[in-house]
Amino acid sequence: MSTQRNILITGGAGFIGSHVVRRFVTKYPGYRIINLDALTYAGNMENLRDVEKASNYVFLKADIREAEAMNKVFTEHDIDAVIHLAAESHVDRSISDPMSFVTTNVVGTVNLLNAARVAWKGGYDGKRFYHVSTDEVYGSLHDDSLFLETTPYDPQSPYSASKAASDHFVRAYGNTYKLPFVITNCSNNYGSHQFPEKLIPLMINNIRNSKPLPVYGKGENVRDWLWVEDHAAAIDEVFHRGVNGETYNIGGHNEWKNIDLVHLLCGIMDRKLGRAEGESAKLITYVTDRAGHDLRYAIDAGKVERELGWRPSITFEQGLERTVDWYLANPDWMEHVTSGAYRDYYDAQYAAR
Ligand code: NAD
Ligand code: DAU
């Protein structure tokens, strides 16, 4: 795979994508990284200020829902491989607007698969289509088992159904057209540059501003948290050394009930903000549960660990400290992404709870 030159990364202006782009641009000067992003509410050019002038970096504002535009990108940029992250990614938004998840996550992925197939019709040597997916495709755990790569798909939200459908299309193109692909299904990520509609940055921002901390239901739901830079490192390993046609689960062996995680964050923030112990936790407010809220996700990452030697590099406590420090050191970033349209979303999302 080391001969590949033109790598298309979709969704590179988003949370995980920006970490992947930064890693590839800086670590692989021999690659030309083409970051394709529609810059929806979740895409932010500020996330990549530090690499945007690199000579091996190109940004393309384009929409994966537009088939012709995708075909053009493949021919104009002579794409050798794709790391596909662009998606509508927030479960709550998928409940209020499922169709945009169908058009971006399903149709958009099929547009990219078609563009790759046509552009690579001369031969698949050195080509690779990497689909970045989620553990949510496996559904909701109600016992103490873990998701394996062989766990049957059982998506429960419009978001996870759209990601499951896109995974199925990637595998179908592998089977039907022999398109070389890999898929990874990862657990919940946290870290810098995450849009504050997701649990951890939303809580950090609200604690900082002494606003209510909206915990859905009883806060008993469990998520398996992984530091985003460890996810980017796993993507790097799988991209270079993963076996075509294979799926790898990625996770942090790090399960937390939401309410325990919010208490942990409150404690860290009390310390960082010089507040009395227990001060921030007073902001916790139980609100109406998410519709169809999956109870528990937990990944068995044994395959990627055994076969590719990947492991999380830091503990959750270290990762959370770094994450909190980053948000506290970057109030401008938070201010920019929480102005305007996001305020309308926030008011509508939490008013009825
Ligand atoms: P994000 O919402 O932060 O970023 C998504 C990016 O995709 C944004 O930059 C957005 O502008 C872009 N985008 C959206 N629609 C587009 C379109 N039609 N055309 C082109 N670009 C478009 O998402 P994220 O949390 O960084 O997730 C990235 C990927 O990783 C997604 O595929 C998601 O399903 C998957 N994933 C996320 C997590 C997580 O915890 N965040 C965990 C596992 C897998
Ligand atoms: O598991 C991987 C998935 O993790 C990714 O595929 C998704 O893209 C990503 O958004 C994430 O999905 P979740 O729904 O688990 O993440 P979210 O941060 O929205 O919520 C985490 C948990 O916290 C979930 O149980 C719902 C709860 N929650 C969330 C918000 C936003 C609250 O209790 N209050 C909140 O305000």
Short mmCIF file of C-alpha atoms and ligand atoms in Angstrom, two decimals:
data_model
loop_
_atom_site.label_atom_id
_atom_site.label_comp_id
_atom_site.label_asym_id
_atom_site.label_seq_id
_atom_site.Cartn_x
_atom_site.Cartn_y
_atom_site.Cartn_z
CA MET A 1 0.00 0.00 0.00
CA SER A 2 2.98 2.32 0.35
CA THR A 3 2.91 3.26 -3.33
CA GLN A 4 -0.48 4.97 -3.02
CA ARG A 5 -0.29 8.68 -3.61
CA ASN A 6 -3.66 10.33 -3.88
CA ILE A 7 -5.78 9.60 -0.83
CA LEU A 8 -9.33 10.92 -0.72
CA ILE A 9 -10.52 11.51 2.85
CA THR A 10 -14.21 12.41 3.05
CA GLY A 11 -15.61 14.31 6.03
CA GLY A 12 -12.14 15.57 6.91
CA ALA A 13 -13.43 18.86 8.32
CA GLY A 14 -15.47 17.03 10.96
CA PHE A 15 -14.43 15.70 14.34
CA ILE A 16 -12.76 12.35 13.60
CA GLY A 17 -11.96 13.25 9.99
CA SER A 18 -9.88 16.25 11.03
CA HIS A 19 -7.74 14.05 13.28
CA VAL A 20 -7.29 11.53 10.47
CA VAL A 21 -6.38 14.25 7.96
CA ARG A 22 -3.87 15.84 10.38
CA ARG A 23 -2.25 12.48 11.05
CA PHE A 24 -1.95 11.54 7.36
CA VAL A 25 -0.79 14.96 6.15
CA THR A 26 1.97 15.18 8.76
CA LYS A 27 3.02 11.52 8.91
CA TYR A 28 2.96 10.73 5.18
CA PRO A 29 4.49 13.60 3.19
CA GLY A 30 4.57 11.27 0.15
CA TYR A 31 0.78 11.10 0.08
CA ARG A 32 -1.36 13.80 -1.42
CA ILE A 33 -4.34 14.13 0.93
CA ILE A 34 -7.54 15.33 -0.69
CA ASN A 35 -10.02 16.33 2.00
CA LEU A 36 -13.56 16.38 0.57
CA ASP A 37 -16.20 17.90 2.79
CA ALA A 38 -19.54 19.65 2.24
CA LEU A 39 -18.98 21.79 5.36
CA THR A 40 -22.35 21.08 6.94
CA TYR A 41 -22.99 22.41 10.46
CA ALA A 42 -20.54 19.71 11.68
CA GLY A 43 -17.71 20.58 9.29
CA ASN A 44 -15.34 23.33 10.33
CA MET A 45 -12.29 24.61 8.46
CA GLU A 46 -10.88 25.86 11.78
CA ASN A 47 -10.28 22.23 12.73
CA LEU A 48 -7.43 22.05 10.22
CA ARG A 49 -5.81 25.49 10.43
CA ASP A 50 -2.50 23.89 11.40
CA VAL A 51 -2.19 21.77 8.24
CA GLU A 52 -4.13 23.74 5.63
CA LYS A 53 -0.99 25.21 4.07
CA ALA A 54 0.85 21.88 3.81
CA SER A 55 2.03 21.17 0.27
CA ASN A 56 0.53 17.65 0.29
CA TYR A 57 -2.94 18.86 1.34
CA VAL A 58 -5.90 19.83 -0.84
CA PHE A 59 -9.37 20.84 0.34
CA LEU A 60 -12.42 20.29 -1.87
CA LYS A 61 -15.81 21.61 -0.86
CA ALA A 62 -18.14 19.02 -2.38
CA ASP A 63 -21.19 16.99 -1.49
CA ILE A 64 -21.11 13.19 -1.61
CA ARG A 65 -24.82 13.21 -2.49
CA GLU A 66 -23.87 14.52 -5.94
CA ALA A 67 -22.88 11.55 -8.08
CA GLU A 68 -21.39 13.46 -11.01
CA ALA A 69 -19.28 15.59 -8.71
CA MET A 70 -17.85 12.44 -7.12
CA ASN A 71 -16.98 10.96 -10.53
CA LYS A 72 -15.18 14.17 -11.40
CA VAL A 73 -13.15 14.13 -8.18
CA PHE A 74 -11.92 10.62 -8.90
CA THR A 75 -10.77 11.45 -12.42
CA GLU A 76 -9.41 14.94 -11.77
CA HIS A 77 -7.43 13.86 -8.70
CA ASP A 78 -6.51 10.35 -9.86
CA ILE A 79 -7.68 8.88 -6.55
CA ASP A 80 -5.86 5.74 -5.40
CA ALA A 81 -7.68 5.13 -2.14
CA VAL A 82 -10.59 6.45 -0.11
CA ILE A 83 -11.04 6.81 3.63
CA HIS A 84 -14.73 7.57 3.85
CA LEU A 85 -15.89 9.35 7.00
CA ALA A 86 -18.38 11.92 5.68
CA ALA A 87 -21.74 11.27 7.26
CA GLU A 88 -24.59 12.66 9.24
CA SER A 89 -23.41 11.35 12.61
CA HIS A 90 -25.74 12.46 15.39
CA VAL A 91 -28.45 10.05 16.59
CA ASP A 92 -30.72 12.82 17.93
CA ARG A 93 -30.72 14.59 14.57
CA SER A 94 -31.52 11.27 12.85
CA ILE A 95 -34.67 11.06 14.98
CA SER A 96 -35.88 14.49 13.90
CA ASP A 97 -34.67 14.29 10.26
CA PRO A 98 -34.09 10.68 9.12
CA MET A 99 -34.10 11.45 5.39
CA SER A 100 -30.86 13.42 5.43
CA PHE A 101 -29.24 10.31 6.91
CA VAL A 102 -30.51 8.25 3.99
CA THR A 103 -29.30 10.70 1.37
CA THR A 104 -25.86 11.36 2.87
CA ASN A 105 -25.01 8.09 4.58
CA VAL A 106 -26.56 5.64 2.12
CA VAL A 107 -26.84 7.42 -1.24
CA GLY A 108 -23.61 9.36 -0.65
CA THR A 109 -21.69 6.16 0.11
CA VAL A 110 -23.08 4.44 -2.99
CA ASN A 111 -22.09 7.47 -5.08
CA LEU A 112 -18.51 7.09 -3.84
CA LEU A 113 -18.53 3.32 -4.45
CA ASN A 114 -19.73 3.89 -8.01
CA ALA A 115 -17.13 6.58 -8.62
CA ALA A 116 -14.38 4.27 -7.33
CA ARG A 117 -15.56 1.34 -9.40
CA VAL A 118 -15.66 3.38 -12.60
CA ALA A 119 -12.35 5.15 -11.97
CA TRP A 120 -10.60 1.89 -11.05
CA LYS A 121 -11.99 -0.20 -13.93
CA GLY A 122 -8.48 -0.60 -15.32
CA GLY A 123 -7.52 -2.70 -12.28
CA TYR A 124 -7.68 -2.69 -8.53
CA ASP A 125 -3.97 -3.06 -7.86
CA GLY A 126 -3.06 -0.82 -4.90
CA LYS A 127 -6.61 0.52 -4.63
CA ARG A 128 -8.62 0.52 -1.42
CA PHE A 129 -12.03 1.76 -0.26
CA TYR A 130 -12.05 2.18 3.52
CA HIS A 131 -15.43 2.74 5.16
CA VAL A 132 -15.39 4.19 8.67
CA SER A 133 -18.45 2.84 10.47
CA THR A 134 -19.89 2.53 13.94
CA ASP A 135 -20.56 -0.07 16.62
CA GLU A 136 -24.19 1.09 16.62
CA VAL A 137 -24.92 -1.17 13.61
CA TYR A 138 -24.87 -4.13 16.03
CA GLY A 139 -27.79 -2.75 18.04
CA SER A 140 -28.23 -2.53 21.80
CA LEU A 141 -26.71 -4.93 24.35
CA HIS A 142 -28.91 -6.07 27.24
CA ASP A 143 -26.47 -8.55 28.80
CA ASP A 144 -22.74 -8.45 29.51
CA SER A 145 -21.62 -9.61 26.04
CA LEU A 146 -19.43 -7.62 23.63
CA PHE A 147 -19.83 -6.80 19.94
CA LEU A 148 -17.70 -9.04 17.73
CA GLU A 149 -17.15 -8.60 13.99
CA THR A 150 -19.52 -11.58 13.57
CA THR A 151 -22.33 -10.09 15.69
CA PRO A 152 -25.44 -9.85 13.46
CA TYR A 153 -26.48 -6.35 12.46
CA ASP A 154 -29.49 -5.06 14.41
CA PRO A 155 -29.56 -1.26 14.04
CA GLN A 156 -32.12 0.54 16.18
CA SER A 157 -32.02 4.24 15.19
CA PRO A 158 -32.35 5.95 11.81
CA TYR A 159 -28.64 6.84 12.16
CA SER A 160 -27.47 3.30 12.82
CA ALA A 161 -29.84 1.90 10.15
CA SER A 162 -28.26 4.27 7.61
CA LYS A 163 -24.72 3.25 8.66
CA ALA A 164 -25.70 -0.44 8.51
CA ALA A 165 -27.11 0.07 5.02
CA SER A 166 -23.91 1.79 3.89
CA ASP A 167 -21.80 -1.06 5.33
CA HIS A 168 -23.97 -3.54 3.42
CA PHE A 169 -23.44 -1.61 0.18
CA VAL A 170 -19.66 -1.57 0.69
CA ARG A 171 -19.63 -5.36 1.22
CA ALA A 172 -22.00 -5.86 -1.74
CA TYR A 173 -19.57 -3.95 -3.99
CA GLY A 174 -16.76 -6.12 -2.64
CA ASN A 175 -18.69 -9.26 -3.49
CA THR A 176 -20.22 -8.17 -6.79
CA TYR A 177 -17.52 -6.02 -8.35
CA LYS A 178 -14.56 -7.31 -6.27
CA LEU A 179 -13.95 -3.74 -5.08
CA PRO A 180 -11.14 -3.92 -2.48
CA PHE A 181 -12.53 -2.63 0.81
CA VAL A 182 -12.05 -2.62 4.55
CA ILE A 183 -14.59 -1.56 7.17
CA THR A 184 -14.03 -0.56 10.78
CA ASN A 185 -16.80 -0.31 13.37
CA CYS A 186 -15.75 1.93 16.22
CA SER A 187 -17.22 2.82 19.60
CA ASN A 188 -17.88 6.35 20.94
CA ASN A 189 -15.03 8.79 20.33
CA TYR A 190 -14.11 11.78 22.46
CA GLY A 191 -11.40 14.42 22.21
CA SER A 192 -10.68 17.88 20.84
CA HIS A 193 -12.70 19.46 18.00
CA GLN A 194 -15.90 17.47 18.66
CA PHE A 195 -19.07 19.38 17.89
CA PRO A 196 -20.81 20.15 21.21
CA GLU A 197 -24.06 18.38 20.39
CA LYS A 198 -22.38 15.13 21.50
CA LEU A 199 -22.33 14.19 25.18
CA ILE A 200 -18.78 15.04 26.32
CA PRO A 201 -18.22 18.46 24.69
CA LEU A 202 -21.82 19.44 25.42
CA MET A 203 -21.31 18.68 29.12
CA ILE A 204 -17.92 20.45 29.24
CA ASN A 205 -19.42 23.54 27.64
CA ASN A 206 -22.47 23.57 29.91
CA ILE A 207 -20.42 23.00 33.06
CA ARG A 208 -18.15 25.86 32.07
CA ASN A 209 -21.14 28.14 31.55
CA SER A 210 -23.01 26.85 34.63
CA LYS A 211 -25.90 25.64 32.46
CA PRO A 212 -28.07 22.56 33.21
CA LEU A 213 -26.44 19.22 32.31
CA PRO A 214 -29.18 17.30 30.44
CA VAL A 215 -28.87 13.58 31.25
CA TYR A 216 -31.31 11.48 29.19
CA GLY A 217 -33.59 9.12 31.14
CA LYS A 218 -31.89 7.81 34.26
CA GLY A 219 -28.37 8.11 32.88
CA GLU A 220 -28.03 4.29 33.01
CA ASN A 221 -27.05 3.87 29.35
CA VAL A 222 -23.53 2.61 28.78
CA ARG A 223 -21.06 3.70 26.12
CA ASP A 224 -17.51 2.46 25.40
CA TRP A 225 -15.28 5.53 25.02
CA LEU A 226 -12.15 5.84 22.88
CA TRP A 227 -9.83 8.83 22.51
CA VAL A 228 -10.17 10.15 18.96
CA GLU A 229 -6.41 10.14 18.29
CA ASP A 230 -6.33 6.45 19.15
CA HIS A 231 -9.12 5.93 16.63
CA ALA A 232 -7.08 7.82 14.02
CA ALA A 233 -4.09 5.58 14.83
CA ALA A 234 -6.27 2.49 14.37
CA ILE A 235 -7.50 3.83 11.01
CA ASP A 236 -3.86 4.32 9.99
CA GLU A 237 -3.05 0.68 10.88
CA VAL A 238 -6.09 -0.78 9.15
CA PHE A 239 -5.63 1.41 6.08
CA HIS A 240 -2.04 0.22 5.64
CA ARG A 241 -2.14 -3.31 6.96
CA GLY A 242 -5.76 -4.45 7.10
CA VAL A 243 -6.80 -7.32 4.85
CA ASN A 244 -9.14 -6.57 1.96
CA GLY A 245 -12.71 -7.68 2.58
CA GLU A 246 -12.24 -7.69 6.37
CA THR A 247 -14.01 -5.84 9.16
CA TYR A 248 -12.26 -4.70 12.34
CA ASN A 249 -14.00 -3.57 15.52
CA ILE A 250 -12.27 -0.71 17.33
CA GLY A 251 -12.95 0.22 20.94
CA GLY A 252 -11.38 1.32 24.18
CA HIS A 253 -12.42 -1.46 26.62
CA ASN A 254 -13.76 1.51 28.51
CA GLU A 255 -17.42 1.28 29.44
CA TRP A 256 -19.11 4.04 31.39
CA LYS A 257 -22.68 4.67 32.45
CA ASN A 258 -23.58 8.17 31.28
CA ILE A 259 -24.33 9.42 34.78
CA ASP A 260 -20.97 8.18 36.12
CA LEU A 261 -19.17 9.82 33.22
CA VAL A 262 -20.95 13.13 33.82
CA HIS A 263 -19.96 12.98 37.51
CA LEU A 264 -16.35 12.26 36.52
CA LEU A 265 -16.37 15.29 34.20
CA CYS A 266 -17.93 17.48 36.88
CA GLY A 267 -15.12 16.51 39.26
CA ILE A 268 -12.40 17.32 36.69
CA MET A 269 -14.07 20.63 35.87
CA ASP A 270 -14.49 21.61 39.53
CA ARG A 271 -10.76 21.15 39.93
CA LYS A 272 -9.83 23.00 36.71
CA LEU A 273 -12.21 25.89 37.33
CA GLY A 274 -11.34 26.21 41.01
CA ARG A 275 -14.89 25.40 42.09
CA ALA A 276 -15.80 23.66 45.36
CA GLU A 277 -16.01 19.87 45.03
CA GLY A 278 -19.56 18.89 44.03
CA GLU A 279 -20.41 22.36 42.69
CA SER A 280 -20.72 21.40 39.00
CA ALA A 281 -22.67 18.19 39.76
CA LYS A 282 -25.48 20.35 41.12
CA LEU A 283 -26.17 21.27 37.48
CA ILE A 284 -27.15 17.68 36.55
CA THR A 285 -30.73 17.63 35.27
CA TYR A 286 -32.54 14.45 34.25
CA VAL A 287 -34.50 15.04 31.04
CA THR A 288 -36.83 12.99 28.84
CA ASP A 289 -35.07 9.99 27.39
CA ARG A 290 -33.98 9.72 23.75
CA ALA A 291 -36.59 7.81 21.71
CA GLY A 292 -35.49 4.17 21.27
CA HIS A 293 -32.35 4.86 23.34
CA ASP A 294 -29.84 1.98 22.95
CA LEU A 295 -28.95 0.68 26.41
CA ARG A 296 -25.35 -0.43 26.03
CA TYR A 297 -22.58 -0.62 23.44
CA ALA A 298 -19.33 -2.47 24.10
CA ILE A 299 -16.68 -3.52 21.61
CA ASP A 300 -14.46 -6.59 21.59
CA ALA A 301 -11.39 -5.12 19.87
CA GLY A 302 -9.45 -8.41 20.08
CA LYS A 303 -9.11 -8.86 16.31
CA VAL A 304 -7.45 -5.52 15.55
CA GLU A 305 -5.24 -5.96 18.63
CA ARG A 306 -4.14 -9.49 17.72
CA GLU A 307 -3.80 -9.05 13.97
CA LEU A 308 -2.54 -5.47 13.67
CA GLY A 309 -1.10 -4.83 17.15
CA TRP A 310 -3.21 -1.70 17.70
CA ARG A 311 -4.08 -0.72 21.26
CA PRO A 312 -5.34 2.49 22.90
CA SER A 313 -2.29 4.56 23.85
CA ILE A 314 -3.69 6.41 26.86
CA THR A 315 -6.15 5.83 29.69
CA PHE A 316 -9.59 7.42 29.85
CA GLU A 317 -8.52 9.65 32.74
CA GLN A 318 -5.55 10.96 30.69
CA GLY A 319 -7.70 11.43 27.61
CA LEU A 320 -10.42 13.29 29.47
CA GLU A 321 -7.88 15.60 31.13
CA ARG A 322 -6.40 16.44 27.71
CA THR A 323 -9.86 16.90 26.26
CA VAL A 324 -11.06 19.23 29.02
CA ASP A 325 -7.80 21.20 28.79
CA TRP A 326 -8.26 21.63 25.05
CA TYR A 327 -11.82 22.96 25.34
CA LEU A 328 -10.86 25.31 28.15
CA ALA A 329 -7.89 26.59 26.13
CA ASN A 330 -10.00 27.12 23.00
CA PRO A 331 -13.06 29.14 23.99
CA ASP A 332 -13.05 30.86 20.56
CA TRP A 333 -13.51 27.54 18.79
CA MET A 334 -16.47 26.76 21.04
CA GLU A 335 -17.90 30.24 20.58
CA HIS A 336 -17.69 29.98 16.78
CA VAL A 337 -19.40 26.60 16.54
CA THR A 338 -22.11 27.37 19.10
CA SER A 339 -23.25 30.61 17.51
CA GLY A 340 -26.04 30.96 14.98
CA ALA A 341 -27.75 27.81 13.74
CA TYR A 342 -26.46 25.66 16.59
CA ARG A 343 -28.29 27.82 19.13
CA ASP A 344 -31.57 27.18 17.29
CA TYR A 345 -30.88 23.44 17.28
CA TYR A 346 -30.04 23.44 21.00
CA ASP A 347 -33.16 25.38 21.95
CA ALA A 348 -35.42 23.08 19.93
CA GLN A 349 -33.71 19.88 21.08
CA TYR A 350 -33.81 20.57 24.81
CA ALA A 351 -36.90 22.83 25.13
CA ALA A 352 -39.35 19.93 25.00
CA ARG A 353 -37.44 17.78 27.49
P1 NAD B 1 -18.99 14.72 12.31
O1 NAD B 1 -20.47 14.92 12.25
O2 NAD B 1 -18.18 15.47 13.30
O3 NAD B 1 -18.34 15.04 10.88
C1 NAD B 1 -18.94 14.64 9.69
C2 NAD B 1 -18.29 15.40 8.55
O4 NAD B 1 -18.90 14.97 7.31
C3 NAD B 1 -18.46 16.92 8.63
O5 NAD B 1 -17.26 17.58 8.36
C4 NAD B 1 -19.50 17.22 7.57
O6 NAD B 1 -19.36 18.52 7.00
C5 NAD B 1 -19.21 16.12 6.55
N1 NAD B 1 -20.39 15.82 5.72
C6 NAD B 1 -21.66 15.59 6.16
N2 NAD B 1 -22.48 15.39 5.11
C7 NAD B 1 -21.70 15.47 4.00
C8 NAD B 1 -21.98 15.35 2.61
N3 NAD B 1 -23.21 15.11 2.15
N4 NAD B 1 -20.95 15.47 1.73
C9 NAD B 1 -19.69 15.71 2.18
N5 NAD B 1 -19.38 15.88 3.49
C10 NAD B 1 -20.39 15.74 4.38
O7 NAD B 1 -18.79 13.15 12.45
P2 NAD B 1 -17.68 12.32 13.25
O8 NAD B 1 -18.14 12.13 14.63
O9 NAD B 1 -16.36 12.89 12.96
O10 NAD B 1 -17.82 10.91 12.51
C11 NAD B 1 -17.09 10.64 11.32
C12 NAD B 1 -17.45 9.24 10.84
O11 NAD B 1 -17.11 8.30 11.86
C13 NAD B 1 -18.92 9.05 10.53
O12 NAD B 1 -19.03 8.23 9.40
C14 NAD B 1 -19.46 8.34 11.77
O13 NAD B 1 -20.56 7.52 11.43
C15 NAD B 1 -18.26 7.51 12.18
N6 NAD B 1 -18.15 7.19 13.62
C16 NAD B 1 -18.25 8.20 14.55
C17 NAD B 1 -18.06 7.89 15.90
C18 NAD B 1 -18.15 8.94 16.98
O14 NAD B 1 -18.12 8.62 18.16
N7 NAD B 1 -18.18 10.23 16.63
C19 NAD B 1 -17.81 6.57 16.29
C20 NAD B 1 -17.73 5.58 15.30
C21 NAD B 1 -17.89 5.91 13.97
O1 DAU B 2 -21.10 4.36 19.30
C1 DAU B 2 -20.60 5.16 18.27
C2 DAU B 2 -21.50 6.35 18.05
O2 DAU B 2 -21.30 7.21 19.16
C3 DAU B 2 -21.21 7.09 16.76
O3 DAU B 2 -21.48 6.24 15.67
C4 DAU B 2 -22.05 8.36 16.66
O4 DAU B 2 -21.70 9.08 15.49
C5 DAU B 2 -21.78 9.20 17.88
O5 DAU B 2 -22.59 10.35 17.85
C6 DAU B 2 -22.03 8.41 19.15
O6 DAU B 2 -23.43 8.13 19.33
P1 DAU B 2 -24.15 8.27 20.77
O7 DAU B 2 -25.60 8.47 20.53
O8 DAU B 2 -23.73 7.20 21.69
O9 DAU B 2 -23.43 9.66 21.25
P2 DAU B 2 -23.99 10.95 22.01
O10 DAU B 2 -22.80 11.73 22.40
O11 DAU B 2 -25.08 11.62 21.25
O12 DAU B 2 -24.62 10.33 23.33
C7 DAU B 2 -23.85 9.54 24.24
C8 DAU B 2 -24.78 9.06 25.35
O13 DAU B 2 -25.16 10.19 26.14
C9 DAU B 2 -26.07 8.46 24.84
O14 DAU B 2 -26.44 7.39 25.71
C10 DAU B 2 -27.09 9.59 24.95
C11 DAU B 2 -26.58 10.37 26.14
N1 DAU B 2 -26.83 11.83 26.11
C12 DAU B 2 -26.48 12.53 25.01
C13 DAU B 2 -26.66 13.89 24.93
C14 DAU B 2 -26.29 14.67 23.68
C15 DAU B 2 -27.37 12.48 27.23
O15 DAU B 2 -27.68 11.85 28.24
N2 DAU B 2 -27.57 13.83 27.15
C16 DAU B 2 -27.25 14.57 26.04
O16 DAU B 2 -27.51 15.80 26.05
#
